[in-house]
JSON list of C-alpha atoms in Angstrom, two decimals:
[
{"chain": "W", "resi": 1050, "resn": "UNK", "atom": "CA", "xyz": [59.33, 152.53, -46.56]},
{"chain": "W", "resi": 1051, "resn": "UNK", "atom": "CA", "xyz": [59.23, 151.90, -50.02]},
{"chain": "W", "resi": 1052, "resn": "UNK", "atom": "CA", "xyz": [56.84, 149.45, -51.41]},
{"chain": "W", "resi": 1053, "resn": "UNK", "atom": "CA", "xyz": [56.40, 146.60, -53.38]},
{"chain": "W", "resi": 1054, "resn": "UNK", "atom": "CA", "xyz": [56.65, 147.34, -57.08]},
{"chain": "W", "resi": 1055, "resn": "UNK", "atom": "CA", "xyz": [57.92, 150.89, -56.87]},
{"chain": "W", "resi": 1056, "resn": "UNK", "atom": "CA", "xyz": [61.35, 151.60, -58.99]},
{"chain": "W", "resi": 1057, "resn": "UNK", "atom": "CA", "xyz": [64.45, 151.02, -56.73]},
{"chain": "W", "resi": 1058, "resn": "UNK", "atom": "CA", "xyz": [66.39, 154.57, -55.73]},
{"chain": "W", "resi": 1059, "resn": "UNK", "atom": "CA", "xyz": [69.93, 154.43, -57.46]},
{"chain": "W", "resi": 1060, "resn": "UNK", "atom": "CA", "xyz": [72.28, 155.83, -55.27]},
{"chain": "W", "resi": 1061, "resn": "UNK", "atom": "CA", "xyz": [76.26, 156.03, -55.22]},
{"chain": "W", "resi": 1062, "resn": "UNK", "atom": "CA", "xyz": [78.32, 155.45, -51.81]},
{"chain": "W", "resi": 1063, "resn": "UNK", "atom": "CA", "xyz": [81.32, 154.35, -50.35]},
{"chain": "W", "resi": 1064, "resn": "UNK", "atom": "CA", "xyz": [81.78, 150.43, -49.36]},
{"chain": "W", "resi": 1065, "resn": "UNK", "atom": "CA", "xyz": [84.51, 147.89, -47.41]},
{"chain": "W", "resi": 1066, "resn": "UNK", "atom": "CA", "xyz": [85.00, 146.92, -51.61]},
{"chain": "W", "resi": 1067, "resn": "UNK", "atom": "CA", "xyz": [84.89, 150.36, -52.91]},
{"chain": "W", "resi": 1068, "resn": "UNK", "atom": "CA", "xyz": [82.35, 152.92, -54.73]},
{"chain": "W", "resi": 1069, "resn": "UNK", "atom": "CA", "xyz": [79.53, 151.18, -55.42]},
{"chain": "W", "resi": 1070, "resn": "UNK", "atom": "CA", "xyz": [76.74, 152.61, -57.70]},
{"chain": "W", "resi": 1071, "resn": "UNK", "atom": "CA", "xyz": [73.78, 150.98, -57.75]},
{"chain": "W", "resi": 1072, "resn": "UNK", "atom": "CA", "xyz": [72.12, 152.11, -60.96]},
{"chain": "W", "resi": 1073, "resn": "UNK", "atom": "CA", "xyz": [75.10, 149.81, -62.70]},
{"chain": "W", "resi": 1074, "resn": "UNK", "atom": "CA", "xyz": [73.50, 146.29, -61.63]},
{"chain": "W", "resi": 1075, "resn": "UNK", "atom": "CA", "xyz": [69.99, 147.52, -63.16]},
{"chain": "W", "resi": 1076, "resn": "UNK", "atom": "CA", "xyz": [69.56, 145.27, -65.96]},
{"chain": "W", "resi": 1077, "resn": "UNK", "atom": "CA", "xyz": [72.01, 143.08, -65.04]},
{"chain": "W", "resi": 1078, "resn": "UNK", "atom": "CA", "xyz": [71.10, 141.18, -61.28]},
{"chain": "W", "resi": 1079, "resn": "UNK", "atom": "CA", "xyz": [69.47, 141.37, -59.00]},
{"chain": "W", "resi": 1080, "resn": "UNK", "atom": "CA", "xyz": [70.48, 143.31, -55.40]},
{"chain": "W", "resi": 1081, "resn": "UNK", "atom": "CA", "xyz": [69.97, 142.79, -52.01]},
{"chain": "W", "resi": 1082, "resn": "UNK", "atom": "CA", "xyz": [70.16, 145.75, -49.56]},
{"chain": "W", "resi": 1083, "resn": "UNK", "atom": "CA", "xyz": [70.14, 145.31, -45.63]},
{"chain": "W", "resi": 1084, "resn": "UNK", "atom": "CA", "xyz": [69.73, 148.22, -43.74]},
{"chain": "W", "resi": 1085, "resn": "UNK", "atom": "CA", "xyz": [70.67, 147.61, -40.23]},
{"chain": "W", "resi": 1086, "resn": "UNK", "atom": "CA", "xyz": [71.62, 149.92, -37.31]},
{"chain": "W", "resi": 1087, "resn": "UNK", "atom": "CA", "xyz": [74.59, 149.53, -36.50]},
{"chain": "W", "resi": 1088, "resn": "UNK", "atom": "CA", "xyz": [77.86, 148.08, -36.29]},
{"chain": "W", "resi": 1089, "resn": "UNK", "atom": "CA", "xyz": [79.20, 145.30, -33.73]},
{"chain": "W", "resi": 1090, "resn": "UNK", "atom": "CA", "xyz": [76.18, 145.31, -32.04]},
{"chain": "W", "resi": 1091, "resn": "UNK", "atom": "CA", "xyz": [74.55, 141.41, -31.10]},
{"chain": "W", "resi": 1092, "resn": "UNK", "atom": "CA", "xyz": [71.45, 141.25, -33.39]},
{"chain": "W", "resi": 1093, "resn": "UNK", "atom": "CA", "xyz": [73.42, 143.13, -35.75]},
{"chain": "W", "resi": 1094, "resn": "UNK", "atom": "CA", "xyz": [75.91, 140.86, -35.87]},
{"chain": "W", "resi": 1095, "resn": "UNK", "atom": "CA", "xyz": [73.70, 137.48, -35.66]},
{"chain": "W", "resi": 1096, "resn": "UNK", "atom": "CA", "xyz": [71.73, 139.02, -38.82]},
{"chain": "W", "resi": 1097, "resn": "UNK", "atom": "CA", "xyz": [74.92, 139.63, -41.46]},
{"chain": "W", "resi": 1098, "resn": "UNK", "atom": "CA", "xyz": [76.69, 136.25, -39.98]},
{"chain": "W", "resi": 1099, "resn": "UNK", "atom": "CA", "xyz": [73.29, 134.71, -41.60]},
{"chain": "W", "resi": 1100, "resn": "UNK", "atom": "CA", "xyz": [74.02, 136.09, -44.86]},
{"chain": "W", "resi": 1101, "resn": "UNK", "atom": "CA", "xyz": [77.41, 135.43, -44.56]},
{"chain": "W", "resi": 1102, "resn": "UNK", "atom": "CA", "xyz": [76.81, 132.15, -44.04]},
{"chain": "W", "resi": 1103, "resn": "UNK", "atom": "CA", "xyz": [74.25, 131.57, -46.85]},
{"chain": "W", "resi": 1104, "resn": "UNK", "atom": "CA", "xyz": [76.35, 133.02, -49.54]},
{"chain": "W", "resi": 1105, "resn": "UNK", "atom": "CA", "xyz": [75.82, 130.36, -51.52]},
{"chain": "W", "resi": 1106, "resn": "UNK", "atom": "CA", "xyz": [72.35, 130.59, -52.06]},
{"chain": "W", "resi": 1107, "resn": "UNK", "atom": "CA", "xyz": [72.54, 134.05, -52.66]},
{"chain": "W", "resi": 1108, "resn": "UNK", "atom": "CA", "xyz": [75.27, 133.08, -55.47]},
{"chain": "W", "resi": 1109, "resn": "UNK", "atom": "CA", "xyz": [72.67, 131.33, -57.00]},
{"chain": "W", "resi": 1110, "resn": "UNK", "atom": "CA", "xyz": [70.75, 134.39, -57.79]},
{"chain": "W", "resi": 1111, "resn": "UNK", "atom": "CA", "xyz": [74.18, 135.76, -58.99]},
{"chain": "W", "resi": 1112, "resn": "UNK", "atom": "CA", "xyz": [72.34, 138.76, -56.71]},
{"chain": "W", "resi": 1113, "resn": "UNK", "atom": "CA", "xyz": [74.54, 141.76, -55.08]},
{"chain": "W", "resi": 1114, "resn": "UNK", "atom": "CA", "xyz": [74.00, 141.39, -51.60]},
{"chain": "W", "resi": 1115, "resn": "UNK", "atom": "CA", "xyz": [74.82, 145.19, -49.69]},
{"chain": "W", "resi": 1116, "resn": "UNK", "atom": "CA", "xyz": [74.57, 145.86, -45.76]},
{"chain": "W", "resi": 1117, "resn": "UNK", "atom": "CA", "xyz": [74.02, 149.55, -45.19]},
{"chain": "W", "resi": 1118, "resn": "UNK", "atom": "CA", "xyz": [74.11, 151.75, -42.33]},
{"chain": "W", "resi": 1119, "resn": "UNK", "atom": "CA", "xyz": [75.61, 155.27, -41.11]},
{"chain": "W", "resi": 1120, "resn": "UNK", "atom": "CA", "xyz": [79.13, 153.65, -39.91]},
{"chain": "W", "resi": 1121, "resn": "UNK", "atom": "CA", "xyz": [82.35, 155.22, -40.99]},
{"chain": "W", "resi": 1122, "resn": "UNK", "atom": "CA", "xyz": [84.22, 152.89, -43.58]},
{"chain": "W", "resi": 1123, "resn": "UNK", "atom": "CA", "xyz": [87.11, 152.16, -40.71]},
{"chain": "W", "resi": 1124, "resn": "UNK", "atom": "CA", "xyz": [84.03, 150.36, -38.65]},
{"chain": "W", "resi": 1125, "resn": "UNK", "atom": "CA", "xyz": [82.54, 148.57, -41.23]},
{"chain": "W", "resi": 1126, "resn": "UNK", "atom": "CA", "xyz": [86.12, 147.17, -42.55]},
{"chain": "W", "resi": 1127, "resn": "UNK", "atom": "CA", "xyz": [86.82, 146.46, -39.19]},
{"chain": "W", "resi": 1128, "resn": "UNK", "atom": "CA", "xyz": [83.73, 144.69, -38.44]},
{"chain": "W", "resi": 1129, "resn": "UNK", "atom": "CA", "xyz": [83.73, 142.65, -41.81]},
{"chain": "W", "resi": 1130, "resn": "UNK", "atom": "CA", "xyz": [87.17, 141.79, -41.25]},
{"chain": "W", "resi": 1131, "resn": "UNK", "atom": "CA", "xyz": [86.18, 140.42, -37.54]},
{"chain": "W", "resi": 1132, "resn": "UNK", "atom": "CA", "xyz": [83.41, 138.52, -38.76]},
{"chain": "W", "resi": 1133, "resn": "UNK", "atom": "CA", "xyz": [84.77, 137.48, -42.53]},
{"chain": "W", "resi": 1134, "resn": "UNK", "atom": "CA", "xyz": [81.98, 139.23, -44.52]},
{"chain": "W", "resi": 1135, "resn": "UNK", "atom": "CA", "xyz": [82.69, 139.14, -48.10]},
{"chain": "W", "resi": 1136, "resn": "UNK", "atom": "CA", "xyz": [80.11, 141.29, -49.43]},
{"chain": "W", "resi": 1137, "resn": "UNK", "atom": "CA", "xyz": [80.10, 144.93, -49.17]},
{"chain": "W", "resi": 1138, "resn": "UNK", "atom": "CA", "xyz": [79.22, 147.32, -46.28]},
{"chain": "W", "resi": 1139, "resn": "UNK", "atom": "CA", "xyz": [78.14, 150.73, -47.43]},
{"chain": "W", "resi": 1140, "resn": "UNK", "atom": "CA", "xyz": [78.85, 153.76, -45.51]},
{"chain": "W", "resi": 1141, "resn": "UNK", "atom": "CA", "xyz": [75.73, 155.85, -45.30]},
{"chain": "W", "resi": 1142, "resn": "UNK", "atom": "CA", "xyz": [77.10, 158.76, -43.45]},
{"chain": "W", "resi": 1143, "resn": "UNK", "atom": "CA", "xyz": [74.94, 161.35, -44.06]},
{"chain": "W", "resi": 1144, "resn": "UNK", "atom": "CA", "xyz": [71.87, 159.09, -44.39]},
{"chain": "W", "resi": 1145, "resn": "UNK", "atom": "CA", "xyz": [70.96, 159.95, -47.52]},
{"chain": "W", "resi": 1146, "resn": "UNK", "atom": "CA", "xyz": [70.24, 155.52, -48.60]},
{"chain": "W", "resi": 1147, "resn": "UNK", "atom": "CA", "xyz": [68.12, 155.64, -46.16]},
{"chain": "W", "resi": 1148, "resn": "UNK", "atom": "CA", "xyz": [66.07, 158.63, -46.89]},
{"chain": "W", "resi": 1149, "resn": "UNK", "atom": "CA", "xyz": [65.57, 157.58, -50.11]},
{"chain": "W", "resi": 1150, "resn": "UNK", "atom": "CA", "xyz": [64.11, 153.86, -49.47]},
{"chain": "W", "resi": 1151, "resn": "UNK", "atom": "CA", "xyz": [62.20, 155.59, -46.28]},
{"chain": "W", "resi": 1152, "resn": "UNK", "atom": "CA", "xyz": [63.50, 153.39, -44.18]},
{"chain": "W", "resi": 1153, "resn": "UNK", "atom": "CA", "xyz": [62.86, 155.41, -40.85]},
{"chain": "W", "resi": 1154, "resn": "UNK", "atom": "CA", "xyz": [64.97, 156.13, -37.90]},
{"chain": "W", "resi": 1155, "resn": "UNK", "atom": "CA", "xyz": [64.71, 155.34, -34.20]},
{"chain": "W", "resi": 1156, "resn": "UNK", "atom": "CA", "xyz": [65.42, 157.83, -31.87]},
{"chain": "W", "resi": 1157, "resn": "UNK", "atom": "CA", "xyz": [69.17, 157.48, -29.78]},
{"chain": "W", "resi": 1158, "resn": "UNK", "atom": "CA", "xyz": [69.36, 153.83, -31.67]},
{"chain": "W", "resi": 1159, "resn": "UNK", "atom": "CA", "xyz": [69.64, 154.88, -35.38]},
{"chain": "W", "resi": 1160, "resn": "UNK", "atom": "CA", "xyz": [68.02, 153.51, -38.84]},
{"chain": "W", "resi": 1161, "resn": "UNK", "atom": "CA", "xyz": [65.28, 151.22, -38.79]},
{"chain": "W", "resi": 1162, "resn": "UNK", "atom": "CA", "xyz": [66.13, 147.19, -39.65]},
{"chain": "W", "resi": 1163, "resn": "UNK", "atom": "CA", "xyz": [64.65, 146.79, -43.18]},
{"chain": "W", "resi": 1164, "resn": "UNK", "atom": "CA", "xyz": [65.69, 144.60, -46.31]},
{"chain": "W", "resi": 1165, "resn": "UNK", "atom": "CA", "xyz": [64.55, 145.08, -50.10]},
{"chain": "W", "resi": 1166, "resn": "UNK", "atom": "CA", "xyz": [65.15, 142.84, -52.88]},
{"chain": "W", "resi": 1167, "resn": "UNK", "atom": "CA", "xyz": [65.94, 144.61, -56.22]},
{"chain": "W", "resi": 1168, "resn": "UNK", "atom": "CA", "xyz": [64.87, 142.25, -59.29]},
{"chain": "W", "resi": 1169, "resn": "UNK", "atom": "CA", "xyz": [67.01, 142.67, -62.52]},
{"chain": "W", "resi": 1170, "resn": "UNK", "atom": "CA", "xyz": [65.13, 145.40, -63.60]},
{"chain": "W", "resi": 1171, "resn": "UNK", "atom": "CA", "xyz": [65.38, 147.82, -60.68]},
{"chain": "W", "resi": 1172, "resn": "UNK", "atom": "CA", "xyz": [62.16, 147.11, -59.10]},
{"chain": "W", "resi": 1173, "resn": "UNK", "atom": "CA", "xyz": [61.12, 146.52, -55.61]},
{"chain": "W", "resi": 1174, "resn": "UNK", "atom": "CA", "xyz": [59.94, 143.23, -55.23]},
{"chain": "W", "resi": 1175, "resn": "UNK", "atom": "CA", "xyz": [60.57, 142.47, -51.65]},
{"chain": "W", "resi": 1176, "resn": "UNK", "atom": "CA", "xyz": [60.31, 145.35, -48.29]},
{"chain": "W", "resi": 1177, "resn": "UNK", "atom": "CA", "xyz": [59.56, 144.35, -45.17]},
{"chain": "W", "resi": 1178, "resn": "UNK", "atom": "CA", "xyz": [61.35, 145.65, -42.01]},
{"chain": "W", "resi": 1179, "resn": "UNK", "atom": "CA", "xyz": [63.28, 143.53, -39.23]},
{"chain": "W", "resi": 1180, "resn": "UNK", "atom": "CA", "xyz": [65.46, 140.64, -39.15]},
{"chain": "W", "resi": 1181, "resn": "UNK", "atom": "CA", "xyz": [64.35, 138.73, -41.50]},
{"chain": "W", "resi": 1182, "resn": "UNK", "atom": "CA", "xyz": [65.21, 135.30, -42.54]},
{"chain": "W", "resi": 1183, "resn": "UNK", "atom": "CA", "xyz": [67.27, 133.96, -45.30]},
{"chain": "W", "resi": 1184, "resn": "UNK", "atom": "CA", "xyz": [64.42, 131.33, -46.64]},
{"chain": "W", "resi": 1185, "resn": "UNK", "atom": "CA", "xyz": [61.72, 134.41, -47.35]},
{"chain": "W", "resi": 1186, "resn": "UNK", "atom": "CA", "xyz": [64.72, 136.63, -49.15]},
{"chain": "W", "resi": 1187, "resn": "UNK", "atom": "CA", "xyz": [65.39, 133.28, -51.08]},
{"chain": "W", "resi": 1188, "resn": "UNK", "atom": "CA", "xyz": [61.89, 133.33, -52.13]},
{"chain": "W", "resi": 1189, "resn": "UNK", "atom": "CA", "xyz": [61.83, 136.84, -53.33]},
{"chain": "W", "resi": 1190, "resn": "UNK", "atom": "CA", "xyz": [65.23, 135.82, -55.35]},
{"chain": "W", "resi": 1191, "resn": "UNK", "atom": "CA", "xyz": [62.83, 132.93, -56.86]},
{"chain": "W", "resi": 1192, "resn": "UNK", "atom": "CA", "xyz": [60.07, 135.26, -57.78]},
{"chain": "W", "resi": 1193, "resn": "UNK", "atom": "CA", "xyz": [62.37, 137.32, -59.34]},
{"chain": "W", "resi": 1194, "resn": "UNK", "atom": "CA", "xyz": [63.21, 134.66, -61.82]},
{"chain": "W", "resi": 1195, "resn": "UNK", "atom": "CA", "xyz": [59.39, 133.97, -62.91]}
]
């Protein structure tokens, strides 16, 4: 996993709101990326409904918030449509995201559960793996700001 302070991987991938490239919001805002495992599945689910439901705060960072995992763009449309997610799902087919931020793979259950925040810059100042919640990525937004 990558660490704390380390310069943020640009990649370029298909989303549910087009190509995105990351290396374009470096020196511009900051970016949220949530790996997860998979689509339509109940903690997967329960985890972007959270950040769905706390755009807002994330507005106020004016950050890019990305979900990422292996799923074909027809299942991640289809699952944002389902659940109204307005921010983009990237298709990481051939795992190549998730090589790059290390973020490990389970055996018969897919890519680990991590989330980085990205400061302005394009430097990692938030990793840690999991679910986790919206107040501590808030925090790392903050930081980001000082």
């Amino acid at each position: 996993m990558l660490s704390i302070g380390q310069q943020a991987p640009s990649f370029e991938a298909e989303s549910t709101q087009g190509r995105v490239r990351l290396g374009e919001y470096f020196g511009k805002q900051p970016v949220v990326l949530i790996f997860y495992p998979k689509d339509e599945t109940p903690i997967c689910t329960k985890q972007l409904c959270a950040v769905r439901d706390s755009a807002a705060r994330y507005a106020e960072f004016n950050a890019l918030v990305l979900g990422i995992n292996p799923g074909s763009i027809d299942e991640h449309e289809r699952f944002a449509q389902k659940y109204g997610y307005d921010f983009p799902l990237v298709s990481d087919r051939d795992e190549r995201i998730r090589q790059l931020y290390e973020v490990g793979n389970i055996p018969l259950l897919g890519q680990k559960r991590c989330v980085f925040v990205i400061d302005a810059s394009g430097t990692v100042i938030y990793a840690k793996r999991g679910n986790r919640p919206t107040a501590e990525i808030v925090e790392a937004l903050k930081s980001s700001r000082r």
